[in-house]
mmCIF file of C-alpha atoms in Angstrom:
data_model
loop_
_atom_site.group_PDB
_atom_site.id
_atom_site.type_symbol
_atom_site.label_atom_id
_atom_site.label_comp_id
_atom_site.label_asym_id
_atom_site.label_seq_id
_atom_site.Cartn_x
_atom_site.Cartn_y
_atom_site.Cartn_z
ATOM 1 C CA MET A 17 0.000 0.000 0.000
ATOM 2 C CA GLY A 18 1.427 3.367 -1.012
ATOM 3 C CA ALA A 19 1.436 6.481 1.157
ATOM 4 C CA ARG A 20 -1.484 8.030 -0.733
ATOM 5 C CA ASP A 21 -3.571 4.865 -0.334
ATOM 6 C CA PHE A 22 -2.642 4.722 3.345
ATOM 7 C CA LEU A 23 -3.752 8.306 3.941
ATOM 8 C CA THR A 24 -7.030 7.645 2.155
ATOM 9 C CA GLU A 25 -7.624 4.557 4.270
ATOM 10 C CA LEU A 26 -6.495 6.353 7.426
ATOM 11 C CA GLY A 27 -9.126 9.021 6.904
ATOM 12 C CA ASN A 28 -11.991 6.981 5.540
ATOM 13 C CA ALA A 29 -12.165 3.643 7.296
ATOM 14 C CA PRO A 30 -12.577 3.980 11.069
ATOM 15 C CA TYR A 31 -14.565 1.603 13.211
ATOM 16 C CA GLN A 32 -17.533 3.087 15.035
ATOM 17 C CA TYR A 33 -16.544 4.033 18.548
ATOM 18 C CA GLN A 34 -18.278 5.183 21.703
ATOM 19 C CA TYR A 35 -17.405 7.105 24.839
ATOM 20 C CA LYS A 36 -17.251 4.966 27.968
ATOM 21 C CA SER A 37 -18.498 6.906 30.959
ATOM 22 C CA GLY A 38 -17.911 5.585 34.441
ATOM 23 C CA TRP A 39 -14.492 4.195 33.537
ATOM 24 C CA SER A 40 -12.681 7.357 34.363
ATOM 25 C CA ASP A 41 -11.930 10.225 36.652
ATOM 26 C CA PRO A 42 -14.285 12.904 35.213
ATOM 27 C CA GLY A 43 -12.433 15.913 33.887
ATOM 28 C CA ARG A 44 -9.097 14.060 33.889
ATOM 29 C CA GLU A 45 -9.620 10.852 31.884
ATOM 30 C CA TRP A 46 -11.664 9.984 28.813
ATOM 31 C CA TYR A 47 -12.033 6.536 27.235
ATOM 32 C CA TYR A 48 -13.399 5.638 23.809
ATOM 33 C CA THR A 49 -13.906 2.047 22.664
ATOM 34 C CA ALA A 50 -14.500 0.208 19.413
ATOM 35 C CA GLU A 51 -15.061 -3.466 18.701
ATOM 36 C CA THR A 52 -12.554 -4.746 16.126
ATOM 37 C CA PRO A 53 -11.789 -8.250 14.795
ATOM 38 C CA ALA A 54 -8.480 -7.999 16.702
ATOM 39 C CA GLY A 55 -10.282 -7.226 19.995
ATOM 40 C CA LEU A 56 -11.557 -4.271 22.005
ATOM 41 C CA LEU A 57 -9.811 -1.043 21.003
ATOM 42 C CA ILE A 58 -9.510 1.533 23.785
ATOM 43 C CA VAL A 59 -8.319 5.072 23.088
ATOM 44 C CA GLU A 60 -7.476 6.912 26.301
ATOM 45 C CA PHE A 61 -6.886 10.595 27.028
ATOM 46 C CA ASN A 62 -5.352 11.569 30.384
ATOM 47 C CA HIS A 63 -5.142 15.204 31.478
ATOM 48 C CA ARG A 64 -2.515 15.769 34.167
ATOM 49 C CA ASN A 65 -1.386 19.256 35.111
ATOM 50 C CA ILE A 66 -0.793 20.908 31.725
ATOM 51 C CA THR A 67 -0.493 17.781 29.543
ATOM 52 C CA ILE A 68 -2.919 15.553 27.704
ATOM 53 C CA ASP A 69 -1.387 12.125 27.125
ATOM 54 C CA ILE A 70 -2.999 9.924 24.499
ATOM 55 C CA SER A 71 -2.625 6.148 24.359
ATOM 56 C CA PHE A 72 -4.458 3.185 22.922
ATOM 57 C CA ASN A 73 -4.484 -0.570 23.223
ATOM 58 C CA VAL A 74 -6.257 -3.560 21.749
ATOM 59 C CA ASP A 75 -7.393 -6.111 24.325
ATOM 60 C CA GLY A 76 -4.960 -4.588 26.819
ATOM 61 C CA ALA A 77 -1.919 -4.928 24.524
ATOM 62 C CA TYR A 78 -0.030 -1.776 23.598
ATOM 63 C CA GLU A 79 2.316 -3.489 21.173
ATOM 64 C CA ILE A 80 1.568 -4.580 17.615
ATOM 65 C CA SER A 81 -0.512 -7.741 17.785
ATOM 66 C CA GLY A 82 0.227 -9.090 14.334
ATOM 67 C CA ARG A 83 -3.469 -9.950 13.924
ATOM 68 C CA GLY A 84 -3.833 -7.628 10.952
ATOM 69 C CA ASP A 85 -6.204 -4.706 10.551
ATOM 70 C CA GLN A 86 -3.596 -2.172 11.694
ATOM 71 C CA PHE A 87 -4.676 0.463 9.177
ATOM 72 C CA LYS A 88 -8.317 0.410 10.229
ATOM 73 C CA ILE A 89 -7.322 0.434 13.906
ATOM 74 C CA PHE A 90 -5.029 3.421 13.353
ATOM 75 C CA SER A 91 -7.746 5.081 11.296
ATOM 76 C CA THR A 92 -10.079 4.711 14.269
ATOM 77 C CA VAL A 93 -7.473 6.007 16.731
ATOM 78 C CA PHE A 94 -6.840 9.117 14.655
ATOM 79 C CA ASP A 95 -10.568 9.612 14.051
ATOM 80 C CA VAL A 96 -11.146 9.572 17.825
ATOM 81 C CA ILE A 97 -8.264 12.006 18.335
ATOM 82 C CA THR A 98 -9.375 14.477 15.676
ATOM 83 C CA ARG A 99 -13.042 14.412 16.734
ATOM 84 C CA GLU A 100 -12.691 14.236 20.508
ATOM 85 C CA LEU A 101 -9.484 16.110 21.357
ATOM 86 C CA PRO A 102 -10.993 19.572 20.674
ATOM 87 C CA LYS A 103 -13.927 18.752 22.979
ATOM 88 C CA ILE A 104 -11.595 17.518 25.700
ATOM 89 C CA MET A 105 -9.342 20.566 25.371
ATOM 90 C CA SER A 106 -12.303 22.897 25.743
ATOM 91 C CA SER A 107 -13.406 21.109 28.915
ATOM 92 C CA VAL A 108 -10.138 21.375 30.873
ATOM 93 C CA SER A 109 -8.559 24.405 32.500
ATOM 94 C CA GLU A 110 -5.265 24.485 30.652
ATOM 95 C CA VAL A 111 -3.351 22.468 28.066
ATOM 96 C CA ARG A 112 0.220 23.327 27.173
ATOM 97 C CA ARG A 113 1.339 19.962 25.825
ATOM 98 C CA ILE A 114 -0.216 16.986 24.057
ATOM 99 C CA SER A 115 1.733 13.775 23.662
ATOM 100 C CA PHE A 116 1.696 10.143 22.664
ATOM 101 C CA GLY A 117 4.464 7.637 22.170
ATOM 102 C CA ALA A 118 5.579 4.607 20.223
ATOM 103 C CA ASN A 119 8.051 1.828 20.796
ATOM 104 C CA ALA A 120 11.039 2.493 18.538
ATOM 105 C CA ASP A 121 11.356 -1.290 18.051
ATOM 106 C CA GLU A 122 8.095 -1.129 16.080
ATOM 107 C CA PRO A 123 9.133 0.944 13.039
ATOM 108 C CA SER A 124 5.821 0.421 11.230
ATOM 109 C CA ARG A 125 3.952 1.942 14.183
ATOM 110 C CA VAL A 126 6.378 4.879 14.395
ATOM 111 C CA SER A 127 5.854 5.448 10.666
ATOM 112 C CA LEU A 128 2.058 5.374 11.051
ATOM 113 C CA TYR A 129 2.258 7.824 13.946
ATOM 114 C CA ARG A 130 4.410 10.180 11.890
ATOM 115 C CA ARG A 131 1.856 10.129 9.089
ATOM 116 C CA GLY A 132 -1.057 10.680 11.457
ATOM 117 C CA SER A 133 0.767 13.462 13.294
ATOM 118 C CA SER A 134 0.178 15.843 10.412
ATOM 119 C CA LYS A 135 -3.598 15.490 10.926
ATOM 120 C CA ILE A 136 -3.211 16.424 14.576
ATOM 121 C CA SER A 137 -0.927 19.353 13.727
ATOM 122 C CA LYS A 138 -3.492 20.656 11.249
ATOM 123 C CA LEU A 139 -6.260 20.234 13.831
ATOM 124 C CA LEU A 140 -4.343 22.152 16.519
ATOM 125 C CA GLY A 141 -3.271 24.958 14.201
ATOM 126 C CA PRO A 142 -0.288 27.297 14.075
ATOM 127 C CA ASP A 143 -0.174 28.032 17.818
ATOM 128 C CA TRP A 144 1.087 24.492 18.415
ATOM 129 C CA GLU A 145 4.611 23.294 17.649
ATOM 130 C CA PHE A 146 5.153 19.621 16.797
ATOM 131 C CA ARG A 147 8.253 17.752 17.981
ATOM 132 C CA GLU A 148 9.249 14.129 17.680
ATOM 133 C CA GLU A 149 11.624 13.316 20.516
ATOM 134 C CA PRO A 150 13.426 10.262 21.863
ATOM 135 C CA ALA A 151 12.016 8.991 25.142
ATOM 136 C CA PHE A 152 13.009 6.505 27.817
ATOM 137 C CA GLU A 153 13.979 2.941 26.926
ATOM 138 C CA GLY A 154 14.274 3.620 23.203
ATOM 139 C CA ASN A 155 10.757 4.896 22.716
ATOM 140 C CA VAL A 156 9.716 7.801 20.512
ATOM 141 C CA THR A 157 7.395 10.502 21.816
ATOM 142 C CA PHE A 158 5.317 12.827 19.672
ATOM 143 C CA HIS A 159 4.636 16.160 21.371
ATOM 144 C CA TRP A 160 2.724 19.298 20.519
ATOM 145 C CA TYR A 161 3.622 22.374 22.566
ATOM 146 C CA ASN A 162 1.389 25.407 22.828
ATOM 147 C CA ARG A 163 3.552 28.298 21.598
ATOM 148 C CA LYS A 164 1.356 30.872 23.339
ATOM 149 C CA ARG A 165 2.027 29.352 26.748
ATOM 150 C CA LYS A 166 5.283 29.164 28.625
ATOM 151 C CA GLN A 167 6.504 25.561 28.745
ATOM 152 C CA GLN A 168 7.408 23.951 32.057
#
């Protein structure tokens, strides 16, 4: 699959998802789920201090499962992010940083995250600066920093 085909699939093929209330600390955590052939997909947003951390897993596994369907799963993850992140940001007191990470030992995942990062950058607009940075234990972290706010 070429990059153009990937981007088309990434934007057009998400699973239906739903918000799961009662799973979280209201105002600090948000969970969205989707049933997939690979298992239950959970996309999680955590707001701590000035940061929103985003993560996802399928049936509790954060690593690549090898069960296929990665493009549709990533499409769903980025659909949840682009639709729900603005709502979450408007409901919290302050956001200076948004981040998510990938295991550097999973180059296909890092590549998918890089491609999807442009959608998030476009969503956030010019007041947010994107940085891809190395993290602990060989991981890669994708950050957006609010340029209008002093970073801590």
